[in-house]
Tab-separated table of C-alpha atoms in Angstrom:
chain	number	residue	atom	x	y	z
A	1	MET	CA	13.102	-7.341	21.697
A	2	ARG	CA	11.806	-5.655	18.544
A	3	LEU	CA	13.226	-2.178	17.962
A	4	SER	CA	11.059	0.867	17.353
A	5	ARG	CA	11.092	1.235	13.557
A	6	PHE	CA	10.507	4.458	11.614
A	7	PHE	CA	10.359	5.581	7.989
A	8	ILE	CA	12.490	8.642	7.216
A	9	ASP	CA	11.590	10.482	4.022
A	10	ALA	CA	15.202	11.374	3.214
A	11	PRO	CA	18.291	9.355	2.195
A	12	LEU	CA	20.021	7.715	5.174
A	13	SER	CA	23.670	6.758	5.650
A	14	LEU	CA	25.883	5.566	8.483
A	15	GLY	CA	26.934	8.164	11.015
A	16	ARG	CA	25.044	10.895	12.817
A	17	CYS	CA	21.967	12.465	11.268
A	18	GLU	CA	19.211	14.795	12.384
A	19	LEU	CA	15.682	13.531	11.907
A	20	PRO	CA	12.936	15.533	10.184
A	21	GLU	CA	10.726	17.554	12.506
A	22	ALA	CA	7.676	15.286	12.291
A	23	GLN	CA	9.594	12.147	13.251
A	24	ALA	CA	11.562	14.051	15.895
A	25	HIS	CA	8.323	15.217	17.538
A	26	TYR	CA	6.847	11.712	17.460
A	27	ILE	CA	9.954	10.068	18.894
A	28	GLY	CA	10.697	12.665	21.535
A	29	ARG	CA	7.290	14.025	22.570
A	30	VAL	CA	4.861	11.192	21.817
A	31	LEU	CA	6.890	8.030	22.437
A	32	ARG	CA	9.171	9.834	24.903
A	33	LEU	CA	12.263	7.907	23.824
A	34	ALA	CA	15.510	9.110	25.373
A	35	ALA	CA	19.181	9.395	24.406
A	36	GLY	CA	20.715	5.926	24.302
A	37	ASP	CA	17.534	4.171	23.130
A	38	ALA	CA	18.012	1.957	20.075
A	39	VAL	CA	15.989	2.571	16.912
A	40	GLN	CA	15.679	1.097	13.436
A	41	LEU	CA	15.197	3.410	10.446
A	42	PHE	CA	14.492	2.900	6.744
A	43	ASP	CA	14.227	5.358	3.864
A	44	GLY	CA	12.392	3.353	1.206
A	45	SER	CA	15.585	2.449	-0.663
A	46	GLY	CA	15.458	-1.167	0.490
A	47	GLN	CA	18.145	-0.619	3.139
A	48	GLU	CA	17.635	-0.705	6.909
A	49	PHE	CA	19.676	1.127	9.545
A	50	ILE	CA	20.132	0.444	13.261
A	51	GLY	CA	21.467	3.025	15.664
A	52	GLU	CA	20.806	4.803	18.897
A	53	LEU	CA	19.417	8.188	19.772
A	54	ALA	CA	22.313	10.555	20.435
A	55	GLU	CA	20.312	13.660	21.319
A	56	VAL	CA	16.626	14.120	22.078
A	57	GLY	CA	15.446	17.705	22.446
A	58	LYS	CA	12.073	19.410	22.317
A	59	LYS	CA	12.327	20.152	18.604
A	60	ASN	CA	15.223	18.069	17.304
A	61	VAL	CA	16.396	14.476	17.519
A	62	GLN	CA	19.769	13.194	16.372
A	63	VAL	CA	20.562	9.543	15.848
A	64	GLU	CA	23.881	7.736	15.408
A	65	LEU	CA	23.415	5.067	12.738
A	66	ARG	CA	25.907	2.233	13.234
A	67	GLU	CA	24.655	-0.697	11.169
A	68	GLN	CA	23.269	-0.974	7.623
A	69	PHE	CA	21.768	-4.078	6.059
A	70	ALA	CA	19.450	-5.179	3.262
A	71	GLY	CA	15.806	-5.033	4.227
A	72	GLN	CA	12.986	-7.464	3.745
A	73	ALA	CA	12.801	-8.932	0.244
A	74	GLU	CA	9.757	-8.005	-1.804
A	75	SER	CA	7.341	-10.604	-3.134
A	76	PRO	CA	8.420	-12.230	-6.432
A	77	LEU	CA	4.889	-11.484	-7.641
A	78	ARG	CA	4.593	-7.819	-8.571
A	79	ILE	CA	1.005	-6.746	-7.942
A	80	HIS	CA	-0.715	-3.546	-9.051
A	81	LEU	CA	-4.029	-3.123	-7.260
A	82	GLY	CA	-6.731	-1.052	-8.936
A	83	GLN	CA	-9.097	-0.378	-6.039
A	84	GLY	CA	-12.508	1.161	-6.597
A	85	LEU	CA	-12.618	4.470	-4.752
A	86	SER	CA	-14.687	4.191	-1.574
A	87	ARG	CA	-15.486	6.308	1.443
A	88	GLY	CA	-13.219	7.125	4.397
A	89	GLU	CA	-12.203	4.152	6.492
A	90	ARG	CA	-13.035	1.605	3.802
A	91	MET	CA	-10.381	3.025	1.474
A	92	ASP	CA	-7.903	3.442	4.342
A	93	TRP	CA	-8.408	-0.196	5.315
A	94	ALA	CA	-7.914	-1.423	1.742
A	95	ILE	CA	-4.662	0.538	1.349
A	96	GLN	CA	-3.336	-0.513	4.746
A	97	LYS	CA	-3.998	-4.218	4.200
A	98	ALA	CA	-2.829	-4.175	0.569
A	99	THR	CA	0.472	-2.706	1.772
A	100	GLU	CA	0.825	-5.390	4.442
A	101	LEU	CA	0.077	-8.021	1.803
A	102	GLY	CA	2.912	-6.879	-0.435
A	103	VAL	CA	1.425	-4.932	-3.340
A	104	ALA	CA	3.883	-2.899	-5.394
A	105	GLU	CA	1.388	-0.271	-6.622
A	106	ILE	CA	-2.090	0.943	-5.670
A	107	THR	CA	-4.300	3.064	-7.908
A	108	PRO	CA	-7.708	4.320	-6.703
A	109	ILE	CA	-10.228	3.853	-9.520
A	110	VAL	CA	-13.157	6.163	-10.282
A	111	SER	CA	-15.938	4.100	-11.831
A	112	GLU	CA	-19.643	4.418	-12.594
A	113	ARG	CA	-20.919	3.500	-9.121
A	114	CYS	CA	-18.334	5.356	-7.039
A	115	GLU	CA	-19.904	7.460	-4.307
A	116	VAL	CA	-16.757	9.549	-3.818
A	117	ARG	CA	-15.476	12.372	-6.005
A	118	LEU	CA	-12.151	14.054	-5.260
A	119	LYS	CA	-10.920	17.232	-6.911
A	120	ASP	CA	-7.873	19.482	-6.683
A	121	GLU	CA	-6.807	20.292	-3.107
A	122	ARG	CA	-9.011	17.643	-1.538
A	123	ALA	CA	-7.545	14.998	-3.837
A	124	ASP	CA	-4.003	16.058	-2.913
A	125	LYS	CA	-4.840	15.805	0.788
A	126	ARG	CA	-6.332	12.337	0.380
A	127	LEU	CA	-3.314	11.160	-1.594
A	128	ALA	CA	-0.978	12.388	1.170
A	129	HIS	CA	-3.208	10.683	3.733
A	130	TRP	CA	-3.149	7.380	1.838
A	131	ARG	CA	0.632	7.569	1.541
A	132	GLN	CA	0.890	7.985	5.305
A	133	ILE	CA	-1.384	4.966	5.748
A	134	ALA	CA	1.021	2.942	3.586
A	135	ILE	CA	4.068	4.269	5.474
A	136	SER	CA	2.581	3.269	8.827
A	137	ALA	CA	1.744	-0.174	7.448
A	138	CYS	CA	5.336	-0.612	6.223
A	139	GLU	CA	6.692	0.446	9.623
A	140	GLN	CA	4.512	-2.178	11.276
A	141	CYS	CA	4.913	-5.108	8.876
A	142	GLY	CA	8.638	-4.782	8.175
A	143	ARG	CA	8.593	-3.822	4.495
A	144	SER	CA	11.622	-1.802	3.419
A	145	LEU	CA	10.094	-0.485	0.189
A	146	LEU	CA	6.954	1.621	0.049
A	147	PRO	CA	4.243	0.761	-2.473
A	148	ALA	CA	3.542	3.482	-5.014
A	149	ILE	CA	0.231	5.198	-4.267
A	150	HIS	CA	-1.039	6.797	-7.482
A	151	PRO	CA	-3.628	9.580	-7.804
A	152	PRO	CA	-7.188	8.432	-8.575
A	153	ILE	CA	-7.927	7.875	-12.258
A	154	LEU	CA	-10.953	6.963	-14.354
A	155	LEU	CA	-11.541	3.278	-14.952
A	156	GLY	CA	-11.086	3.720	-18.702
A	157	ASP	CA	-7.641	5.220	-18.184
A	158	TRP	CA	-6.659	2.377	-15.835
A	159	LEU	CA	-7.730	-0.218	-18.408
A	160	GLU	CA	-5.778	1.527	-21.160
A	161	ARG	CA	-2.556	2.218	-19.238
A	162	THR	CA	-1.992	-0.717	-16.906
A	163	ARG	CA	0.447	-3.400	-17.985
A	164	ALA	CA	0.849	-6.820	-16.360
A	165	GLU	CA	1.421	-10.424	-17.390
A	166	LEU	CA	-1.966	-11.385	-15.936
A	167	LYS	CA	-4.827	-8.905	-15.579
A	168	LEU	CA	-7.835	-9.933	-13.490
A	169	VAL	CA	-11.176	-8.378	-12.622
A	170	LEU	CA	-13.094	-9.875	-9.725
A	171	HIS	CA	-16.538	-11.144	-10.673
A	172	PRO	CA	-18.938	-13.519	-8.878
A	173	VAL	CA	-19.555	-15.549	-12.047
A	174	ALA	CA	-16.156	-16.679	-13.288
A	175	GLU	CA	-13.484	-19.339	-12.940
A	176	PRO	CA	-11.719	-19.546	-9.550
A	177	LEU	CA	-8.585	-17.481	-9.061
A	178	ALA	CA	-6.521	-20.664	-8.725
A	179	SER	CA	-7.430	-21.746	-12.274
A	180	HIS	CA	-5.015	-19.200	-13.769
A	181	ALA	CA	-1.361	-19.995	-14.509
A	182	ARG	CA	1.403	-18.447	-12.400
A	183	PRO	CA	2.243	-14.894	-13.604
A	184	GLY	CA	5.282	-12.758	-12.893
A	185	SER	CA	3.171	-9.613	-12.589
A	186	LEU	CA	-0.487	-9.162	-11.791
A	187	ALA	CA	-3.017	-6.353	-12.130
A	188	PHE	CA	-6.069	-6.751	-9.907
A	189	LEU	CA	-9.207	-4.695	-10.557
A	190	ILE	CA	-11.676	-4.482	-7.656
A	191	GLY	CA	-14.889	-2.500	-7.811
A	192	PRO	CA	-16.221	0.169	-5.411
A	193	GLU	CA	-18.972	-0.241	-2.813
A	194	GLY	CA	-21.637	-0.581	-5.519
A	195	GLY	CA	-19.497	-2.935	-7.583
A	196	LEU	CA	-18.577	-2.662	-11.246
A	197	SER	CA	-21.384	-2.525	-13.786
A	198	GLU	CA	-21.672	-5.283	-16.372
A	199	ALA	CA	-20.634	-2.758	-19.024
A	200	GLU	CA	-17.469	-1.984	-17.041
A	201	VAL	CA	-16.666	-5.671	-16.599
A	202	GLU	CA	-17.129	-6.148	-20.339
A	203	ALA	CA	-14.841	-3.173	-21.034
A	204	ALA	CA	-12.229	-4.782	-18.810
A	205	ARG	CA	-12.526	-8.029	-20.736
A	206	ARG	CA	-12.023	-6.192	-24.021
A	207	ALA	CA	-8.882	-4.618	-22.513
A	208	GLY	CA	-7.411	-8.053	-21.792
A	209	TYR	CA	-8.712	-8.626	-18.268
A	210	ARG	CA	-9.897	-12.075	-17.302
A	211	ALA	CA	-12.704	-12.569	-14.799
A	212	ALA	CA	-11.915	-14.445	-11.587
A	213	ARG	CA	-13.949	-15.257	-8.494
A	214	LEU	CA	-12.892	-15.819	-4.903
A	215	GLY	CA	-15.764	-17.987	-3.700
A	216	PRO	CA	-19.546	-18.232	-3.420
A	217	ARG	CA	-20.021	-15.106	-1.283
A	218	VAL	CA	-20.009	-11.485	-2.455
A	219	LEU	CA	-17.335	-9.576	-0.515
A	220	ARG	CA	-17.331	-5.931	0.489
A	221	THR	CA	-15.008	-3.618	-1.421
A	222	GLU	CA	-12.604	-3.389	1.535
A	223	THR	CA	-12.673	-7.172	2.146
A	224	ALA	CA	-12.108	-8.215	-1.464
A	225	PRO	CA	-8.497	-6.962	-1.776
A	226	VAL	CA	-7.497	-8.671	1.482
A	227	VAL	CA	-8.831	-12.015	0.289
A	228	ALA	CA	-7.693	-11.644	-3.327
A	229	LEU	CA	-4.156	-10.587	-2.433
A	230	SER	CA	-3.822	-13.300	0.218
A	231	VAL	CA	-4.860	-15.984	-2.254
A	232	ALA	CA	-2.564	-14.594	-4.976
A	233	GLN	CA	0.421	-14.494	-2.614
A	234	GLN	CA	-0.345	-18.063	-1.502
A	235	LEU	CA	-0.604	-19.306	-5.089
A	236	TRP	CA	2.173	-17.340	-6.783
A	237	GLY	CA	3.949	-15.087	-4.280
A	238	ASP	CA	5.784	-15.416	-0.975
A	239	PHE	CA	3.219	-16.899	1.419
């Protein structure tokens, strides 16, 4: 039977440890686990820990960690996803599925046709929210390392700063994704709900990005990363 698995945002080691308040509340008050129940924890270091709950109180939970082992291996294809910033659930979905599909980094991109603008405190809250989306996805899919979720940046900054062996921008008029040679690292640029303008696609080309298409149909901004990442992992990664 699969153990309940939780991310702990603190270094773990064998022996007894007290869990942070948020996880303690979730384990004790929401899931109603009891002393003696087995759990699996990970801290984002790549290591996994198995133990059992030693004490479950109203505000604190202690666990006895008895086994440590290397977690799930990451994909040999390191992918940095530049995802056009979109509204609410669309962005959540893209981050969740990109995490499940093994991306190493995700950067929300602010481009010409973005309908969302985030500033200051609101941006910080969204970034924390997206990180929690990625954590939950890792807990579910078995990843031991969290993808890096970067703050939103302007498209021009993304084009200037991002480094990868192969850099691709999705475009409906281009060669198929499979026509490109196997890279060791990949940067994927996907537009927002309104898509990238032709001027932005041309700017990407000047920055070393090559256009690639996924098929004859135009995909929504939250569908495109799922399809693109699945195809890339099948061609060059660990599918």
